[in-house]
Amino acid sequence: MPNHDMLTKVKSANGFIAALDQSGGSTPGALKGYGYKGDEWSSDAEMYDLVHKMRVRIISSPVFNGDKVLGAILFERTMDGEANGQPVPAYLWSKGVVPFLKIDKGLADEANGVQLMKPNPELDQLLERAVQKGIFGTKERSVVHLANPQGIADVVAQQFEVGKQVLSHGLVPIIEPEVNIKSAERAEADVLLRDEILKHLDQLPEGSEVMLKLSIPAVPGTFDALVNHPRVLRVVALSGGFSRTDACRELAKNPGMIASFSRALLESLRHDTSEADFDRELGEAIDEIYEASTDKVAA
């Protein structure tokens, strides 16, 4: 069973979830967004060391705490690392922040207008380690590019298959079928995705709860039925390439959805700023995203 105190916090507290799970191909972009030029590392090990330092700096900041940040999604290497002498998941929870783990191994090639997750044959072993490390839940990402009914059905079926595997380990899955916000068929894809997710939610056993991480819908309120579903613990939104200002503006139009931003959270942070400036920039980002997650406006 999930940790009761963590479950209570995720289910009922105000705030948002920070996505600190950049991995693989997205790591160089994250570091360049942090102000590095790209020639500061010459190997994957050096690159991952730099991104780990970035994440530790973020979660160590006094403004990054459970007052406004409900949880943080970690990359596997971050879960296995330390922050200020403690394992990262334990350190986060000491600050009132619930730890989650990214578990997918990236995206397969596009087919039927979607990208499924790559096979992950060692997932059970990873989930066992996550439980031992004190992780509360997981996150798994696939992508929808077109309003293709078969492709979207395939994405959702795979997501829920993995989600059930996660549930069997006593963890809470964040199911993330991202809709590409640049798609010309975005609004239609949102509706197809919502309806397909509802079918699978209705088939979950009573007592099972999942979380959903979705692109902010093209039409505000499209995901209301998901927000209100009894099998859904929380619906969180990815920023999907929006700037923080645009992501927050669009998120605020959707009652019940809270943020789970990555780039939009980190966009103003730089590695060479002073601690005071770093904390100020991070605090301003946290405040803006918190407000969009909790103070809703008419669409």
mmCIF file of C-alpha atoms in Angstrom:
data_model
loop_
_atom_site.group_PDB
_atom_site.id
_atom_site.type_symbol
_atom_site.label_atom_id
_atom_site.label_comp_id
_atom_site.label_asym_id
_atom_site.label_seq_id
_atom_site.Cartn_x
_atom_site.Cartn_y
_atom_site.Cartn_z
ATOM 1 C CA MET A 1 0.000 0.000 0.000
ATOM 2 C CA PRO A 2 1.207 3.565 -0.653
ATOM 3 C CA ASN A 3 2.575 5.544 2.285
ATOM 4 C CA HIS A 4 -0.533 6.918 4.023
ATOM 5 C CA ASP A 5 0.894 10.353 4.852
ATOM 6 C CA MET A 6 2.174 10.797 1.315
ATOM 7 C CA LEU A 7 -1.158 9.653 -0.097
ATOM 8 C CA THR A 8 -3.046 12.160 2.035
ATOM 9 C CA LYS A 9 -0.760 14.967 0.917
ATOM 10 C CA VAL A 10 -0.995 14.151 -2.800
ATOM 11 C CA LYS A 11 -4.755 13.702 -2.639
ATOM 12 C CA SER A 12 -5.796 16.755 -0.657
ATOM 13 C CA ALA A 13 -3.048 19.372 -0.284
ATOM 14 C CA ASN A 14 -2.683 22.446 -2.468
ATOM 15 C CA GLY A 15 0.377 22.684 -4.660
ATOM 16 C CA PHE A 16 1.997 21.175 -7.736
ATOM 17 C CA ILE A 17 4.482 18.484 -8.729
ATOM 18 C CA ALA A 18 7.947 19.427 -9.971
ATOM 19 C CA ALA A 19 9.218 17.328 -12.887
ATOM 20 C CA LEU A 20 12.966 16.869 -12.347
ATOM 21 C CA ASP A 21 13.274 13.735 -14.465
ATOM 22 C CA GLN A 22 15.091 14.858 -17.607
ATOM 23 C CA SER A 23 16.998 11.890 -18.994
ATOM 24 C CA GLY A 24 18.754 10.630 -22.089
ATOM 25 C CA GLY A 25 18.323 12.978 -25.008
ATOM 26 C CA SER A 26 16.628 15.694 -22.965
ATOM 27 C CA THR A 27 19.528 16.110 -20.522
ATOM 28 C CA PRO A 28 21.813 18.233 -22.756
ATOM 29 C CA GLY A 29 18.922 20.599 -23.471
ATOM 30 C CA ALA A 30 18.169 20.894 -19.764
ATOM 31 C CA LEU A 31 21.796 21.749 -19.018
ATOM 32 C CA LYS A 32 21.957 24.308 -21.830
ATOM 33 C CA GLY A 33 18.763 25.854 -20.492
ATOM 34 C CA TYR A 34 20.590 26.060 -17.159
ATOM 35 C CA GLY A 35 23.283 28.165 -18.796
ATOM 36 C CA TYR A 36 25.911 25.629 -19.822
ATOM 37 C CA LYS A 37 27.342 25.917 -23.348
ATOM 38 C CA GLY A 38 27.673 22.186 -23.929
ATOM 39 C CA ASP A 39 31.457 21.876 -23.785
ATOM 40 C CA GLU A 40 31.593 21.497 -19.994
ATOM 41 C CA TRP A 41 31.266 17.710 -20.203
ATOM 42 C CA SER A 42 32.956 15.096 -22.353
ATOM 43 C CA SER A 43 31.113 11.948 -21.266
ATOM 44 C CA ASP A 44 27.668 10.832 -20.171
ATOM 45 C CA ALA A 45 28.980 10.382 -16.631
ATOM 46 C CA GLU A 46 30.135 14.014 -16.472
ATOM 47 C CA MET A 47 26.862 15.186 -18.011
ATOM 48 C CA TYR A 48 24.758 13.282 -15.488
ATOM 49 C CA ASP A 49 26.957 14.571 -12.662
ATOM 50 C CA LEU A 50 26.200 18.147 -13.717
ATOM 51 C CA VAL A 51 22.466 17.546 -13.973
ATOM 52 C CA HIS A 52 22.471 15.829 -10.573
ATOM 53 C CA LYS A 53 24.153 18.906 -9.071
ATOM 54 C CA MET A 54 21.483 21.064 -10.717
ATOM 55 C CA ARG A 55 18.698 18.991 -9.204
ATOM 56 C CA VAL A 56 20.303 18.917 -5.756
ATOM 57 C CA ARG A 57 20.663 22.690 -5.866
ATOM 58 C CA ILE A 58 16.968 23.024 -6.695
ATOM 59 C CA ILE A 59 15.660 20.667 -4.030
ATOM 60 C CA SER A 60 18.093 22.070 -1.421
ATOM 61 C CA SER A 61 16.807 25.607 -1.885
ATOM 62 C CA PRO A 62 14.792 26.829 1.120
ATOM 63 C CA VAL A 63 11.974 27.884 -1.235
ATOM 64 C CA PHE A 64 11.602 24.308 -2.526
ATOM 65 C CA ASN A 65 9.508 22.669 0.179
ATOM 66 C CA GLY A 66 6.199 21.001 0.839
ATOM 67 C CA ASP A 67 4.320 24.258 1.395
ATOM 68 C CA LYS A 68 3.765 24.686 -2.345
ATOM 69 C CA VAL A 69 5.527 21.710 -3.967
ATOM 70 C CA LEU A 70 3.542 18.512 -3.391
ATOM 71 C CA GLY A 71 5.965 16.177 -5.089
ATOM 72 C CA ALA A 72 8.970 15.788 -7.362
ATOM 73 C CA ILE A 73 9.473 13.319 -10.205
ATOM 74 C CA LEU A 74 13.001 11.905 -10.263
ATOM 75 C CA PHE A 75 15.217 10.259 -12.853
ATOM 76 C CA GLU A 76 16.520 6.832 -11.773
ATOM 77 C CA ARG A 77 20.058 8.133 -11.204
ATOM 78 C CA THR A 78 18.661 10.895 -8.999
ATOM 79 C CA MET A 79 16.685 8.369 -6.936
ATOM 80 C CA ASP A 80 19.925 6.476 -6.354
ATOM 81 C CA GLY A 81 21.899 9.621 -5.478
ATOM 82 C CA GLU A 82 22.205 11.727 -2.347
ATOM 83 C CA ALA A 83 21.349 15.270 -1.350
ATOM 84 C CA ASN A 84 23.029 16.796 1.680
ATOM 85 C CA GLY A 85 24.080 13.406 2.987
ATOM 86 C CA GLN A 86 20.689 11.703 2.607
ATOM 87 C CA PRO A 87 19.203 9.533 -0.134
ATOM 88 C CA VAL A 88 17.294 11.916 -2.408
ATOM 89 C CA PRO A 89 13.813 10.415 -1.781
ATOM 90 C CA ALA A 90 14.295 10.604 1.999
ATOM 91 C CA TYR A 91 15.645 14.146 1.749
ATOM 92 C CA LEU A 92 12.632 15.257 -0.294
ATOM 93 C CA TRP A 93 10.174 13.759 2.160
ATOM 94 C CA SER A 94 12.019 15.415 5.053
ATOM 95 C CA LYS A 95 10.987 18.677 3.362
ATOM 96 C CA GLY A 96 7.407 17.501 2.876
ATOM 97 C CA VAL A 97 7.853 16.751 -0.846
ATOM 98 C CA VAL A 98 6.553 13.373 -2.097
ATOM 99 C CA PRO A 99 9.050 11.472 -4.310
ATOM 100 C CA PHE A 100 8.028 9.958 -7.651
ATOM 101 C CA LEU A 101 10.163 8.056 -10.198
ATOM 102 C CA LYS A 102 10.219 8.188 -13.998
ATOM 103 C CA ILE A 103 10.121 4.559 -15.137
ATOM 104 C CA ASP A 104 9.801 4.525 -18.927
ATOM 105 C CA LYS A 105 12.799 3.903 -21.182
ATOM 106 C CA GLY A 106 11.889 6.414 -23.861
ATOM 107 C CA LEU A 107 9.689 6.442 -26.942
ATOM 108 C CA ALA A 108 9.346 4.044 -29.843
ATOM 109 C CA ASP A 109 9.147 5.320 -33.423
ATOM 110 C CA GLU A 110 5.891 6.957 -34.465
ATOM 111 C CA ALA A 111 3.129 4.693 -35.803
ATOM 112 C CA ASN A 112 -0.575 5.453 -36.212
ATOM 113 C CA GLY A 113 0.096 9.028 -35.161
ATOM 114 C CA VAL A 114 1.509 8.093 -31.740
ATOM 115 C CA GLN A 115 4.698 7.028 -30.010
ATOM 116 C CA LEU A 116 4.361 4.133 -27.604
ATOM 117 C CA MET A 117 6.823 3.486 -24.807
ATOM 118 C CA LYS A 118 9.795 1.267 -25.573
ATOM 119 C CA PRO A 119 9.751 -2.220 -23.996
ATOM 120 C CA ASN A 120 10.908 -2.305 -20.381
ATOM 121 C CA PRO A 121 11.606 -5.941 -19.448
ATOM 122 C CA GLU A 122 13.374 -5.055 -16.179
ATOM 123 C CA LEU A 123 10.544 -2.905 -14.833
ATOM 124 C CA ASP A 124 9.653 -5.195 -11.924
ATOM 125 C CA GLN A 125 13.210 -4.996 -10.575
ATOM 126 C CA LEU A 126 13.160 -1.190 -10.864
ATOM 127 C CA LEU A 127 9.825 -1.004 -9.052
ATOM 128 C CA GLU A 128 11.161 -3.196 -6.249
ATOM 129 C CA ARG A 129 14.114 -0.831 -5.825
ATOM 130 C CA ALA A 130 11.775 2.152 -5.874
ATOM 131 C CA VAL A 131 9.768 0.701 -3.001
ATOM 132 C CA GLN A 132 12.966 0.109 -1.016
ATOM 133 C CA LYS A 133 14.057 3.711 -1.663
ATOM 134 C CA GLY A 134 10.802 5.150 -0.297
ATOM 135 C CA ILE A 135 9.292 6.205 -3.626
ATOM 136 C CA PHE A 136 5.525 6.883 -3.570
ATOM 137 C CA GLY A 137 4.648 6.704 -7.244
ATOM 138 C CA THR A 138 5.924 6.498 -10.795
ATOM 139 C CA LYS A 139 5.584 8.289 -14.124
ATOM 140 C CA GLU A 140 5.510 6.850 -17.642
ATOM 141 C CA ARG A 141 5.318 8.915 -20.850
ATOM 142 C CA SER A 142 4.069 8.266 -24.359
ATOM 143 C CA VAL A 143 3.093 10.834 -27.000
ATOM 144 C CA VAL A 144 0.035 11.434 -29.206
ATOM 145 C CA HIS A 145 0.706 13.429 -32.382
ATOM 146 C CA LEU A 146 -2.522 12.911 -34.326
ATOM 147 C CA ALA A 147 -6.204 12.241 -33.600
ATOM 148 C CA ASN A 148 -5.854 8.627 -34.734
ATOM 149 C CA PRO A 149 -8.377 6.443 -32.840
ATOM 150 C CA GLN A 150 -6.337 3.238 -33.158
ATOM 151 C CA GLY A 151 -3.097 4.902 -32.143
ATOM 152 C CA ILE A 152 -4.674 6.566 -29.115
ATOM 153 C CA ALA A 153 -6.330 3.282 -28.103
ATOM 154 C CA ASP A 154 -2.919 1.586 -28.298
ATOM 155 C CA VAL A 155 -1.255 4.296 -26.200
ATOM 156 C CA VAL A 156 -3.876 4.158 -23.454
ATOM 157 C CA ALA A 157 -3.938 0.347 -23.373
ATOM 158 C CA GLN A 158 -0.149 0.233 -22.943
ATOM 159 C CA GLN A 159 -0.233 2.974 -20.308
ATOM 160 C CA PHE A 160 -2.800 1.144 -18.199
ATOM 161 C CA GLU A 161 -1.038 -2.193 -18.630
ATOM 162 C CA VAL A 162 2.114 -0.667 -17.148
ATOM 163 C CA GLY A 163 0.036 1.215 -14.583
ATOM 164 C CA LYS A 164 -1.409 -2.041 -13.276
ATOM 165 C CA GLN A 165 2.114 -3.438 -12.974
ATOM 166 C CA VAL A 166 3.033 -0.402 -10.884
ATOM 167 C CA LEU A 167 -0.060 -0.794 -8.696
ATOM 168 C CA SER A 168 0.886 -4.417 -8.008
ATOM 169 C CA HIS A 169 4.015 -3.138 -6.226
ATOM 170 C CA GLY A 170 2.021 -0.800 -3.985
ATOM 171 C CA LEU A 171 3.032 2.315 -5.915
ATOM 172 C CA VAL A 172 0.793 4.938 -7.523
ATOM 173 C CA PRO A 173 1.281 5.324 -11.298
ATOM 174 C CA ILE A 174 1.182 8.664 -13.063
ATOM 175 C CA ILE A 175 -0.146 7.747 -16.496
ATOM 176 C CA GLU A 176 1.184 10.255 -19.048
ATOM 177 C CA PRO A 177 -0.122 10.083 -22.616
ATOM 178 C CA GLU A 178 1.090 13.515 -23.748
ATOM 179 C CA VAL A 179 -0.715 15.221 -26.629
ATOM 180 C CA ASN A 180 1.700 17.222 -28.762
ATOM 181 C CA ILE A 181 0.568 20.837 -28.296
ATOM 182 C CA LYS A 182 1.808 21.668 -31.806
ATOM 183 C CA SER A 183 -0.485 19.108 -33.422
ATOM 184 C CA ALA A 184 -3.051 20.486 -35.858
ATOM 185 C CA GLU A 185 -5.426 17.834 -34.466
ATOM 186 C CA ARG A 186 -4.829 18.658 -30.807
ATOM 187 C CA ALA A 187 -8.444 19.361 -29.786
ATOM 188 C CA GLU A 188 -9.745 16.202 -31.464
ATOM 189 C CA ALA A 189 -6.937 14.152 -29.932
ATOM 190 C CA ASP A 190 -7.800 15.499 -26.462
ATOM 191 C CA VAL A 191 -11.382 14.236 -26.776
ATOM 192 C CA LEU A 192 -10.388 10.816 -28.127
ATOM 193 C CA LEU A 193 -7.796 10.461 -25.374
ATOM 194 C CA ARG A 194 -10.252 11.464 -22.638
ATOM 195 C CA ASP A 195 -12.851 8.956 -23.781
ATOM 196 C CA GLU A 196 -10.318 6.132 -24.111
ATOM 197 C CA ILE A 197 -8.921 6.838 -20.630
ATOM 198 C CA LEU A 198 -12.442 6.803 -19.166
ATOM 199 C CA LYS A 199 -13.001 3.285 -20.546
ATOM 200 C CA HIS A 200 -9.901 1.986 -18.794
ATOM 201 C CA LEU A 201 -10.584 3.853 -15.554
ATOM 202 C CA ASP A 202 -14.007 2.237 -15.352
ATOM 203 C CA GLN A 203 -12.348 -1.197 -15.571
ATOM 204 C CA LEU A 204 -9.945 -0.637 -12.678
ATOM 205 C CA PRO A 205 -10.732 -2.625 -9.521
ATOM 206 C CA GLU A 206 -12.463 -0.737 -6.742
ATOM 207 C CA GLY A 207 -9.883 0.804 -4.438
ATOM 208 C CA SER A 208 -7.301 1.267 -7.182
ATOM 209 C CA GLU A 209 -6.278 4.864 -7.825
ATOM 210 C CA VAL A 210 -4.057 6.309 -10.529
ATOM 211 C CA MET A 211 -2.843 9.770 -11.398
ATOM 212 C CA LEU A 212 -2.955 11.285 -14.868
ATOM 213 C CA LYS A 213 -0.408 13.645 -16.418
ATOM 214 C CA LEU A 214 -1.896 15.299 -19.481
ATOM 215 C CA SER A 215 -1.169 18.163 -21.819
ATOM 216 C CA ILE A 216 -3.214 21.248 -21.013
ATOM 217 C CA PRO A 217 -6.287 20.748 -23.235
ATOM 218 C CA ALA A 218 -6.926 22.925 -26.277
ATOM 219 C CA VAL A 219 -10.462 23.508 -24.997
ATOM 220 C CA PRO A 220 -10.617 24.298 -21.260
ATOM 221 C CA GLY A 221 -12.632 21.792 -19.259
ATOM 222 C CA THR A 222 -12.135 18.910 -21.713
ATOM 223 C CA PHE A 223 -10.710 16.735 -18.935
ATOM 224 C CA ASP A 224 -13.293 17.555 -16.242
ATOM 225 C CA ALA A 225 -14.665 13.991 -16.328
ATOM 226 C CA LEU A 226 -11.175 12.676 -15.578
ATOM 227 C CA VAL A 227 -10.618 15.128 -12.744
ATOM 228 C CA ASN A 228 -13.870 13.967 -11.137
ATOM 229 C CA HIS A 229 -13.456 10.213 -11.710
ATOM 230 C CA PRO A 230 -13.396 8.153 -8.476
ATOM 231 C CA ARG A 231 -10.348 6.132 -9.649
ATOM 232 C CA VAL A 232 -8.265 9.273 -10.281
ATOM 233 C CA LEU A 233 -6.180 10.532 -7.380
ATOM 234 C CA ARG A 234 -5.046 13.701 -9.169
ATOM 235 C CA VAL A 235 -4.781 15.131 -12.687
ATOM 236 C CA VAL A 236 -1.568 17.028 -13.315
ATOM 237 C CA ALA A 237 -0.578 19.023 -16.387
ATOM 238 C CA LEU A 238 2.687 19.100 -18.300
ATOM 239 C CA SER A 239 3.896 22.346 -19.801
ATOM 240 C CA GLY A 240 4.587 20.678 -23.148
ATOM 241 C CA GLY A 241 6.781 23.395 -24.614
ATOM 242 C CA PHE A 242 4.720 26.368 -23.437
ATOM 243 C CA SER A 243 6.621 29.137 -21.688
ATOM 244 C CA ARG A 244 5.869 29.370 -17.980
ATOM 245 C CA THR A 245 3.649 32.408 -18.513
ATOM 246 C CA ASP A 246 1.610 30.709 -21.238
ATOM 247 C CA ALA A 247 1.444 27.373 -19.409
ATOM 248 C CA CYS A 248 0.214 29.029 -16.219
ATOM 249 C CA ARG A 249 -2.364 31.102 -18.096
ATOM 250 C CA GLU A 250 -3.803 28.017 -19.816
ATOM 251 C CA LEU A 251 -3.626 25.823 -16.716
ATOM 252 C CA ALA A 252 -5.575 28.370 -14.660
ATOM 253 C CA LYS A 253 -8.549 27.855 -17.009
ATOM 254 C CA ASN A 254 -8.863 24.179 -15.994
ATOM 255 C CA PRO A 255 -10.366 23.561 -12.523
ATOM 256 C CA GLY A 256 -8.969 20.558 -10.714
ATOM 257 C CA MET A 257 -5.785 20.307 -12.785
ATOM 258 C CA ILE A 258 -2.479 21.139 -11.099
ATOM 259 C CA ALA A 259 0.921 21.624 -12.676
ATOM 260 C CA SER A 260 3.691 19.103 -13.165
ATOM 261 C CA PHE A 261 6.086 21.352 -15.030
ATOM 262 C CA SER A 262 9.706 20.786 -16.006
ATOM 263 C CA ARG A 263 11.040 23.348 -18.485
ATOM 264 C CA ALA A 264 8.460 25.916 -17.395
ATOM 265 C CA LEU A 265 9.666 25.548 -13.792
ATOM 266 C CA LEU A 266 13.372 25.756 -14.585
ATOM 267 C CA GLU A 267 13.427 28.235 -17.475
ATOM 268 C CA SER A 268 14.832 31.200 -15.512
ATOM 269 C CA LEU A 269 17.457 29.268 -13.490
ATOM 270 C CA ARG A 270 21.182 29.500 -14.341
ATOM 271 C CA HIS A 271 24.119 27.612 -12.863
ATOM 272 C CA ASP A 272 26.302 30.705 -12.422
ATOM 273 C CA THR A 273 23.855 32.840 -10.421
ATOM 274 C CA SER A 274 24.384 33.598 -6.741
ATOM 275 C CA GLU A 275 22.474 31.592 -4.170
ATOM 276 C CA ALA A 276 20.318 34.617 -3.340
ATOM 277 C CA ASP A 277 19.397 35.201 -6.999
ATOM 278 C CA PHE A 278 18.868 31.484 -7.599
ATOM 279 C CA ASP A 279 16.485 31.206 -4.639
ATOM 280 C CA ARG A 280 14.645 34.350 -5.734
ATOM 281 C CA GLU A 281 14.172 33.119 -9.321
ATOM 282 C CA LEU A 282 13.094 29.661 -8.163
ATOM 283 C CA GLY A 283 10.743 31.154 -5.577
ATOM 284 C CA GLU A 284 9.078 33.364 -8.178
ATOM 285 C CA ALA A 285 8.587 30.366 -10.487
ATOM 286 C CA ILE A 286 7.138 28.261 -7.673
ATOM 287 C CA ASP A 287 4.744 31.054 -6.680
ATOM 288 C CA GLU A 288 3.509 31.543 -10.250
ATOM 289 C CA ILE A 289 2.949 27.832 -10.866
ATOM 290 C CA TYR A 290 1.313 27.362 -7.455
ATOM 291 C CA GLU A 291 -1.113 30.180 -8.195
ATOM 292 C CA ALA A 292 -2.081 28.674 -11.570
ATOM 293 C CA SER A 293 -2.630 25.315 -9.860
ATOM 294 C CA THR A 294 -4.818 26.668 -7.068
ATOM 295 C CA ASP A 295 -6.458 29.929 -8.231
ATOM 296 C CA LYS A 296 -8.629 29.203 -11.238
ATOM 297 C CA VAL A 297 -10.157 31.678 -13.671
ATOM 298 C CA ALA A 298 -13.052 31.582 -16.114
ATOM 299 C CA ALA A 299 -12.050 30.256 -19.535
#
